[in-house]
Every structure is written in structure tokens, then in C-alpha cells.
Backbone as a ProteinNet text record, in pm:
[ID]
protein_1_A
[PRIMARY]
XXXXXXXXXXXXXXXXXXXXXXXXXXXXXXXXXXXXXXXXXXXXXXXXXXXXXXXXXXXXXXXXXXXXXXXXXXXXXXXXXXXXXXXXXXXXXXXXXXXXXXXXXXXXXXXXXXXXXXXXXXXXXXXXXXXXXXXXXXXXXXXXXXXXXXXXXXXXXXXXXXXXXX
[TERTIARY]
4330.5	4228.2	4087.9	3992.7	3853.9	3789.5	3695.3	3620.9	3518.6	3480.7	3382.9	3249.5	3187.4	3055.2	3056.2	3173.9	3177.7	3241.5	3189.2	3245.7	3273.7	3379.8	3410.8	3325.8	3313.2	3238.7	3325.1	3270.7	3348	3372.7	3486.1	3524.3	3532.4	3477.2	3492.8	3422.1	3463.3	3409.1	3261.9	3223.8	3086.3	3009.1	3050.6	2983.5	2838.9	2749.1	2608.5	2532.2	2582.8	2516.4	2460.3	2436.3	2391.6	2264.5	2171.1	2045.7	2047.3	2126.3	2132.1	2180.4	2288.3	2345.8	2304.3	2208.3	2162.2	2060.2	2053.9	1958	1817.6	1719	1579.9	1539.1	1427.4	1374.8	1344	1393.9	1377.3	1438.1	1535.6	1601.5	1751.8	1793.7	1935.1	1982.5	2112.6	2168.3	2227.2	2244.4	2310.9	2223.4	2285.6	2213.6	2167.2	2043.1	1984.8	2046.7	2030.5	2089.1	2025.9	1898.8	1829.3	1902.3	1968.2	2042.1	2156.5	2218.3	2334.4	2294.2	2171.9	2129.2	2063.9	2048.5	1989.6	2088.5	2037	2120.5	2117.6	2235.6	2247.7	2315.1	2258.4	2313.9	2351.4	2440.3	2480.3	2358.3	2334.2	2218.7	2102.3	2106.8	1999.4	2002	1883.8	1873.9	1872.1	1956.9	1965.1	1958.5	1905.1	1902.4	2018.7	2091.6	2205.4	2154.9	2177.4	2134.3	2238.5	2317.3	2424	2370.9	2429	2391.3	2498.5	2460.2	2556	2623.2	2564.7	2622.2	2744.2	2753.5	2867.3	2943.2	3067	3143.9	3222.8	3249.5	3324.6	3237.2	3297.9	3227.5	3107.1	3117.2	3004.2	3008.7	2892.4	2894.1	2919.4	2970.3	2981.3	2840	2823.2	2688.6	2621.6	2700.5	2640.9	2570	2599.1	2534.8	2416.4	2396	2289.6	2153.6	2070.1	1936.7	1932.1	2046.3	2048.7	2014.8	1970.8	1945.2	2047.4	2106.3	2207.4	2191.5	2285.4	2279.7	2405.3	2388.3	2501.3	2583.1	2715.3	2803	2904.3	2916.2	3014.3	2966.8	2988.2	2950.2	3071	3106.5	3215.5	3160.4	3251.4	3208.2	3125.9	3173.4	3106.1	3043.4	3068.9	3028.5	2972.7	2917.6	2869.4	2921.9	2950.5	2987.8	2862.4	2839.8	2718	2754.2	2685.2	2699.8	2588.3	2627.5	2532.2	2558.5	2452.4	2467.1	2490.6	2587.8	2617.6	2630	2563.8	2571.8	2694.2	2782.3	2902.1	2896.2	2870.5	2847.2	2736.8	2769	2663	2638.3	2712.4	2696.9	2671.6	2618.2	2588.4	2688.4	2762.2	2864.8	2818.2	2850.3	2823	2941.9	2920.1	3027.9	3016.3	3131	3133.7	3179.3	3094.2	3129.3	3114.2	3198.2	3191	3133.3	3029.3	2959.7	2940	2952.8	2918.2	2767.2	2724	2581.8	2492.2	2549.4	2468.7	2414.3	2479.3	2443.5	2360.2	2315	2230	2106.5	2002.4	1883.6	1821.5	1749.6	1687	1587.7	1589.9	1504.3	1368.2	1266.2	1131.4	1100.4	1202.3	1177.8	1125.4	1152.1	1109.3	987.6	932.7	822.5	700.9	664	547.8	570.8	692.4	725.7	717.3	777.2	776.9	635.1	554.4	415.4	338.4	362.8	295.8	338	469	517.5	451.3	436.6	374.3	228.6	157.5	17.3	7.4	100.3	99.4	120.9	210.4	233.9	107.5	36.9	-89.1	-192.9	-199.3	-293.5	-260.4	-128.9	-85.1	-129.2	-107.4	-143	-293.6	-370.7	-517	-564.8	-502.3	-540.5	-503.8	-386.7	-342.6	-438.5	-483.7	-577.8	-714.4	-758.1	-888.3	-883.8	-765.1	-751.7	-786.6	-768.8	-798	-668.4	-684.3	-569.9	-588.2	-481.2	-492.7	-389.5	-433.4	-344.2	-272.8	-138.7	-61.5	0.7	-3.6	57.1	-30.8	34.9	-39.6	-103.4	-229	-300.1	-320.2	-299.6	-324.3	-473.1	-503.4	-643.1	-701.8	-810	-872	-954.2	-1012.5	-1097	-1224.5	-1277.9	-1400.5	-1518	-1617.2	-1731.6	-1814.8	-1887.6	-1970	-2085.3	-2124.4	-2238	-2298.3	-2424.3	-2493.7	-2482.4	-2462.5	-2459.1	-2594.7	-2660.6	-2793.9	-2783.7	-2870.9	-2872.1	-2988.5	-3055.6	-3168.3	-3112.7	-3148.9	-3098	-2949.9	-2898.4	-2756.4	-2744.5	-2795.9	-2802	-2662.1	-2643	-2511.5	-2476	-2350.5	-2303.9	-2207.5	-2216.9	-2122.4	-1996	-1882	-1755.3	-1688.7	-1665	-1600.9	-1510	-1405.5	-1312.6	-1375.3	-1326.1	-1372.1	-1305.5	-1385	-1330.6	-1225	-1113.7	-1008.1	-1043.5	-1043.7	-1071.1	-951.5	-900.1	-783.3	-824.7	-763.2	-793.6	-674.5	-694.9	-584.9	-567.7
2573.3	2481.5	2539.3	2448.1	2490.1	2525.8	2620	2654	2543.5	2528.5	2426.6	2456.2	2352.7	2369	2405.5	2421	2451.7	2335.9	2312.2	2206.9	2264.9	2217	2264.9	2190.5	2251.1	2188.1	2078.1	1957.9	1848.2	1874	1823.6	1848.6	1718.4	1611.3	1480.1	1466.5	1363.7	1334.9	1295.7	1227.9	1180.9	1257	1380.6	1454.4	1486.5	1480.7	1513	1404.1	1280	1172.6	1065.6	1101.3	1001.9	929.6	1004.5	944	915.7	993.1	977.7	839.5	792.1	663.8	548.9	573.7	463.4	381	253.3	165.7	194.2	164.4	185.5	90	120.1	37.2	-103.2	-204	-346.2	-380.9	-302.5	-329.8	-345.9	-380.7	-397.7	-533.5	-552.8	-682.4	-682.6	-803.9	-824.4	-773.2	-709	-660.3	-778.7	-772.5	-883.5	-899.4	-1019	-1050.2	-970.9	-934.9	-862.2	-732.9	-672.9	-548.6	-570.5	-688.8	-718.5	-771.2	-819.7	-881.8	-783.8	-657.7	-557.4	-522.2	-499.8	-469.1	-319.3	-259	-116	-101	-14.9	9.8	156.8	186.3	325.5	403.8	517.4	600.3	586.7	485	467.9	581.9	618.9	715.9	640.2	681	613.6	715.7	670.2	751.5	708.9	806.2	778.9	777.4	665.4	653.1	571.1	636.7	568.2	463.6	344.6	234.2	223.3	248.9	253.3	120.7	9.3	-121.9	-151	-88.3	-111.2	19.8	21	145.5	164.8	56.7	68.7	133.2	216.6	275.7	358	421.5	498.2	642.3	702.7	841.8	937.2	1055.8	1162.2	1208.3	1260.8	1298.5	1402.2	1480.7	1582.5	1522.5	1395.6	1331.1	1244.3	1227.3	1140.6	1197.8	1116.6	1160.5	1222.5	1230.7	1291	1186.7	1235.8	1150	1182.4	1078.8	1098.1	997.9	1005.4	920	834.4	705.7	613.1	638.7	658.3	676.1	563.3	479.4	371	258.9	135.2	18.4	-73	-108.1	-201.4	-322.5	-409.5	-535.1	-512.9	-425.8	-404.6	-265.9	-178.1	-38.4	21.9	140.2	217.6	360.1	421.8	563	644.3	748.1	827.8	974.7	1042.7	1187.7	1253.7	1334.2	1398.6	1548.5	1626.9	1772.1	1810.5	1901.1	1948.5	2099.9	2165.7	2310.8	2350.5	2425.8	2477.1	2628.7	2692.5	2836.9	2876.4	2951.1	3001.5	2918.2	2811.3	2738.4	2589.6	2524.3	2381.4	2306.4	2215.7	2138.4	1994.5	1937.5	1795.6	1716.7	1642.5	1567.7	1420	1358.5	1214.9	1142.7	1053.8	979.4	830.2	752.5	607.1	550.9	471.1	416.3	266.4	194.4	53.1	39.7	-75.5	-92.9	-92.9	-114.3	-113	26.9	128.2	266.5	334.2	258.6	316.1	228.9	290.1	214.2	281.7	204.7	259.3	367.5	478.9	592.3	578.8	633.3	634.1	766.4	851.6	986.7	989.7	885.4	887.9	800.1	735.4	642.4	711.2	827.6	900.4	940.7	987.5	1029.6	911.4	797.1	679.9	626	631.6	586.5	675.8	807.4	902.7	882.4	854.1	829.6	705.5	600.9	477	501.3	576.9	609.6	694	788.2	873.6	791.9	693.8	607.8	531.4	480	408.2	501.3	625.4	723.8	755.6	768.4	797.7	687.6	562.2	448.3	443.8	466.8	466.1	578.5	696.8	810.6	785.1	720	689.5	591.5	492.3	393.5	456.4	546.3	611.4	729.9	774.7	888.4	1021.8	1030.1	1155.6	1213.7	1339.9	1406	1405.6	1383.5	1378.4	1472.5	1540.7	1632.7	1554.8	1551.4	1473.4	1559	1690.5	1777.1	1781.8	1795.1	1809.2	1946.9	1952.8	2079.4	2117.3	2246.1	2286.5	2280.1	2258.5	2252	2391.8	2404.9	2534.6	2577.9	2698.6	2745.3	2661	2651.9	2574.4	2647	2572.6	2638.5	2718.4	2819	2903.6	2824	2858.5	2791.4	2884.2	2856.3	2935.1	2863.9	2943	2889.4	2914.9	2809.8	2823	2870.8	2967.2	3015.5	2955.6	2858	2792.9	2703	2732.2	2655.3	2682	2790.2	2822.6	2974.5	3032.2	3178	3238.7	3351	3416.5	3460.8	3445.6	3481.6	3598.5	3686.8	3797.7	3750	3773.2	3734.5	3859.8	3860.9	3976	3928.1	4004.4	3959.9	3968.1	3883	3884.7	4001.8	4075.7	4190.8	4145.8	4221.1	4190.5	4252.1	4170.1	4219.8	4193.1	4297.1	4283.5	4227.8	4117.7	4057.3	4079.8	4152.7	4185.8	4080.3
2809.5	2859.4	2840.2	2817.5	2797.4	2930	2925.1	3045.5	3073.2	3196.5	3233	3165.3	3108.9	3048.2	2901.6	2838.9	2696.3	2621.1	2500	2415.8	2279.1	2215.9	2081.5	1980.6	1864.2	1755.8	1694	1681.3	1623.7	1476.5	1426.4	1287	1206.3	1260	1196.8	1063.8	989.7	856.8	864.5	974.7	989.3	1095.6	1124.4	1230.7	1190.1	1288.9	1265.5	1192.9	1193.5	1118.1	1210.8	1336.4	1433.9	1387.4	1333.8	1288.5	1138.2	1065.2	919.9	878.7	941.7	903	993.9	1084.3	1169.2	1091.5	1123.6	1055.2	1105.9	1022	1059.8	1171.6	1233.7	1342.3	1290.7	1361.3	1326.9	1190.3	1145.6	1017.6	1037.6	1160.5	1191.3	1141	1141.4	1104.2	965.1	912.7	783.8	670.4	572.1	454.3	370.2	324.2	248.1	110.6	56	-75.4	-189	-173.8	-281	-316.1	-216.2	-237.4	-336.8	-330.8	-415.8	-553	-566.1	-691.3	-787.4	-745.6	-835.3	-945.5	-1063.8	-1180.6	-1205.3	-1210.9	-1241.1	-1376.2	-1459.7	-1592.9	-1604.5	-1695.8	-1718.6	-1765.8	-1704	-1739.5	-1642.5	-1554.2	-1455.5	-1354.2	-1305.2	-1197.5	-1065.4	-971.6	-842.7	-729.1	-615.5	-494.2	-406.1	-353.6	-265.7	-122.8	-54.2	84.9	158.7	242.4	314.8	410.5	405.4	493.6	601.8	725.9	835.4	865.8	820.9	851.4	765.4	649	559.2	547.3	600.4	599.8	471.1	398.7	273.6	166.6	85.4	-28.6	10.6	127	179.5	128.6	101.6	55.5	170.5	138.3	238	271.6	392.3	438	348	274.7	188.3	67.4	34.1	-81	-39.3	91.8	142.2	102.8	40.6	-0.7	-138.7	-207.7	-342	-448.1	-560.8	-676.7	-783.1	-841.4	-944.4	-1056.4	-1151.2	-1269	-1275.4	-1303.2	-1307.1	-1432.9	-1414.8	-1530.8	-1543.6	-1440.5	-1444	-1353.5	-1397.7	-1318	-1306	-1180.3	-1156	-1081.3	-1035.9	-974.2	-846.8	-759.9	-631.8	-618.7	-714	-695.9	-823.6	-808.9	-923.9	-911.3	-1025.1	-1028.4	-1055.3	-975.7	-986.7	-1002.5	-1093.5	-1108.4	-1028.2	-928.5	-838.5	-838.3	-832.6	-821.3	-676.6	-655.1	-520.2	-523.7	-429	-423.1	-343.7	-407.8	-342.2	-350.5	-236.5	-227.7	-326.1	-431	-518.2	-641.6	-662.5	-788.8	-763.3	-863.6	-853.5	-940.3	-878.2	-948.5	-967.3	-1082.7	-1105.9	-1052.5	-944.9	-880.6	-918.6	-945.2	-974.2	-848.4	-797.2	-676.5	-702.1	-637.5	-647.8	-518.8	-531.8	-415.9	-433.4	-323.1	-327.9	-342.6	-397.5	-429.7	-306.2	-187.8	-65.9	-36	-90.9	-58.7	-167.4	-268	-372.7	-392.9	-446.7	-486.4	-607.5	-686.7	-806.1	-766.2	-839.3	-806.7	-874.3	-808.3	-865.2	-934	-953.3	-1002.6	-1146.3	-1224.4	-1364.5	-1392.5	-1290.4	-1313.5	-1374	-1320.2	-1373.6	-1518.4	-1547.3	-1683.4	-1780.3	-1741	-1828.7	-1849.8	-1743.6	-1754.3	-1851.8	-1842.1	-1931	-2075.7	-2096.9	-2232.9	-2294	-2210.9	-2257.4	-2296.4	-2211.1	-2241.1	-2367.9	-2385.3	-2505	-2631.3	-2624.2	-2741.4	-2777.9	-2675.3	-2700.3	-2762	-2711.2	-2766.5	-2911.7	-2941.3	-3079.1	-3174.4	-3132	-3217.7	-3239.2	-3133.2	-3144.2	-3236.9	-3227.1	-3310.8	-3457	-3476.7	-3612.4	-3678.7	-3602.6	-3657.1	-3683.4	-3596	-3611.6	-3706.2	-3744.2	-3835.5	-3769.6	-3639.3	-3568.1	-3513.1	-3464	-3402.8	-3251.8	-3177.9	-3031.8	-2969.3	-2861.7	-2790	-2679.7	-2684.8	-2589.2	-2479.5	-2497.1	-2395.7	-2271	-2156	-2030.8	-2026	-1988	-1979.9	-1833.7	-1800.9	-1662	-1629.3	-1502	-1459.6	-1469.6	-1543.1	-1564.4	-1444.6	-1451.5	-1341.8	-1332.4	-1210.3	-1191	-1257.2	-1303.6	-1369	-1267.8	-1318.4	-1233.2	-1174.6	-1052.6	-988.8	-884.1	-849	-747.8	-613.4	-510.8	-375.3	-312.5	-269.9	-212.4	-68.2	-33.2	105.1	182.9	124.5	191.7	302.8	427.3	540.8	567	504.9	518.1	521.1	630	639	637.8	567.3	569.8	711.6	747.2	880.7	870.7	969.8	975.8	1045.7	984.9	1043.9	1098.3	1228.8	1289.8	1402	1430.9	1535.2	1674.4	1764.4	1903	1974.1	2052.6	2125.8	2223.8	2228.2	2324.5	2457.3	2564.3	2698.7	2785.1	2846.5	2931.3	3067.4	3106.7	3237.2	3327	3437.2	3527.9	3635.7
[MASK]
++++++++++++++++++++++++++++++++++++++++++++++++++++++++++++++++++++++++++++++++++++++++++++++++++++++++++++++++++++++++++++++++++++++++++++++++++++++++++++++++++++++

């Protein structure tokens, strides 16, 4: 028998998910149709986010918040390849999730936008007969400048003396 005041650690499949799988504030109730009408294709990047209202095809808590790539599409679900850290190594895990638990990821939007801009720059350079640098350049050091001390007298910075108060 257990001693009074002690509890064992739960071993359940959904342990520690009280807030993870709860619905957002004022977002309770039936899942909207827009969730079901989204089109997923093989190769799409998706974010895994478990929806507590639908228990079927739900991801394990270890995959919640991960981004993966769709490798299979079925009538109600998608197959996603997600990286999972197991002890010292990272394994590519294949999981099947219903569409309620995935959403299109924004992780590639900046990259795709940059590629589109680069293509436009290439075409403009080709028409103008010039060469254009498409690689991202790191921000260089700021240029040298003088700091005016007019109305801005230099101040001495020193620590405040410690006084023991009994």
C-alpha cells in the first residue's frame, strides 16, 4: 500500500497532455469544414498539432508541434515523415495522421518568396545584360562615426557601495 500523501507517476499514453491537447479559448466545438477542404500533396511540409476534439488518427504527444513532410495521402489521412530524437540519434519516423491534426507549414514561405524574387532579378539582369549577385550577404559592420559630447557629458560608471544594514 502507498503511504499517505504520495502518488505514483502515471504511465498513460496521453499523460502530461492536459493543456497540449485542449482546445484554444473560445475555439471549442465542432471542427470547421475548412479543415477538411484543404488539399495535401506528397512533398508538402505540414505542422503536426493534435486536436483534442478528434481522438481518431491522433499523433502521440512526442510528435505534437513537429514539422514533417507528406509521403502518402489517403481519403481521411496523410502519412508524414517526422524527425524524432531517440537517445543520441535522430530517426525519421513515418506516422499516419488524420487531416484534423495537420496544417500546412509556413516554414518554406520565406525561401519560396526569395526564389521568386531571385528569378525576377535574373530575368531583369539578362535583359539589361548585367550580372547580379543572388546570394544572401551577411550584414557588415556599421560605418565609423563620431559621437558628439556637446550636451552629453561623459559619465563615470562605478558600482554602488555596499552598506550592511543590521
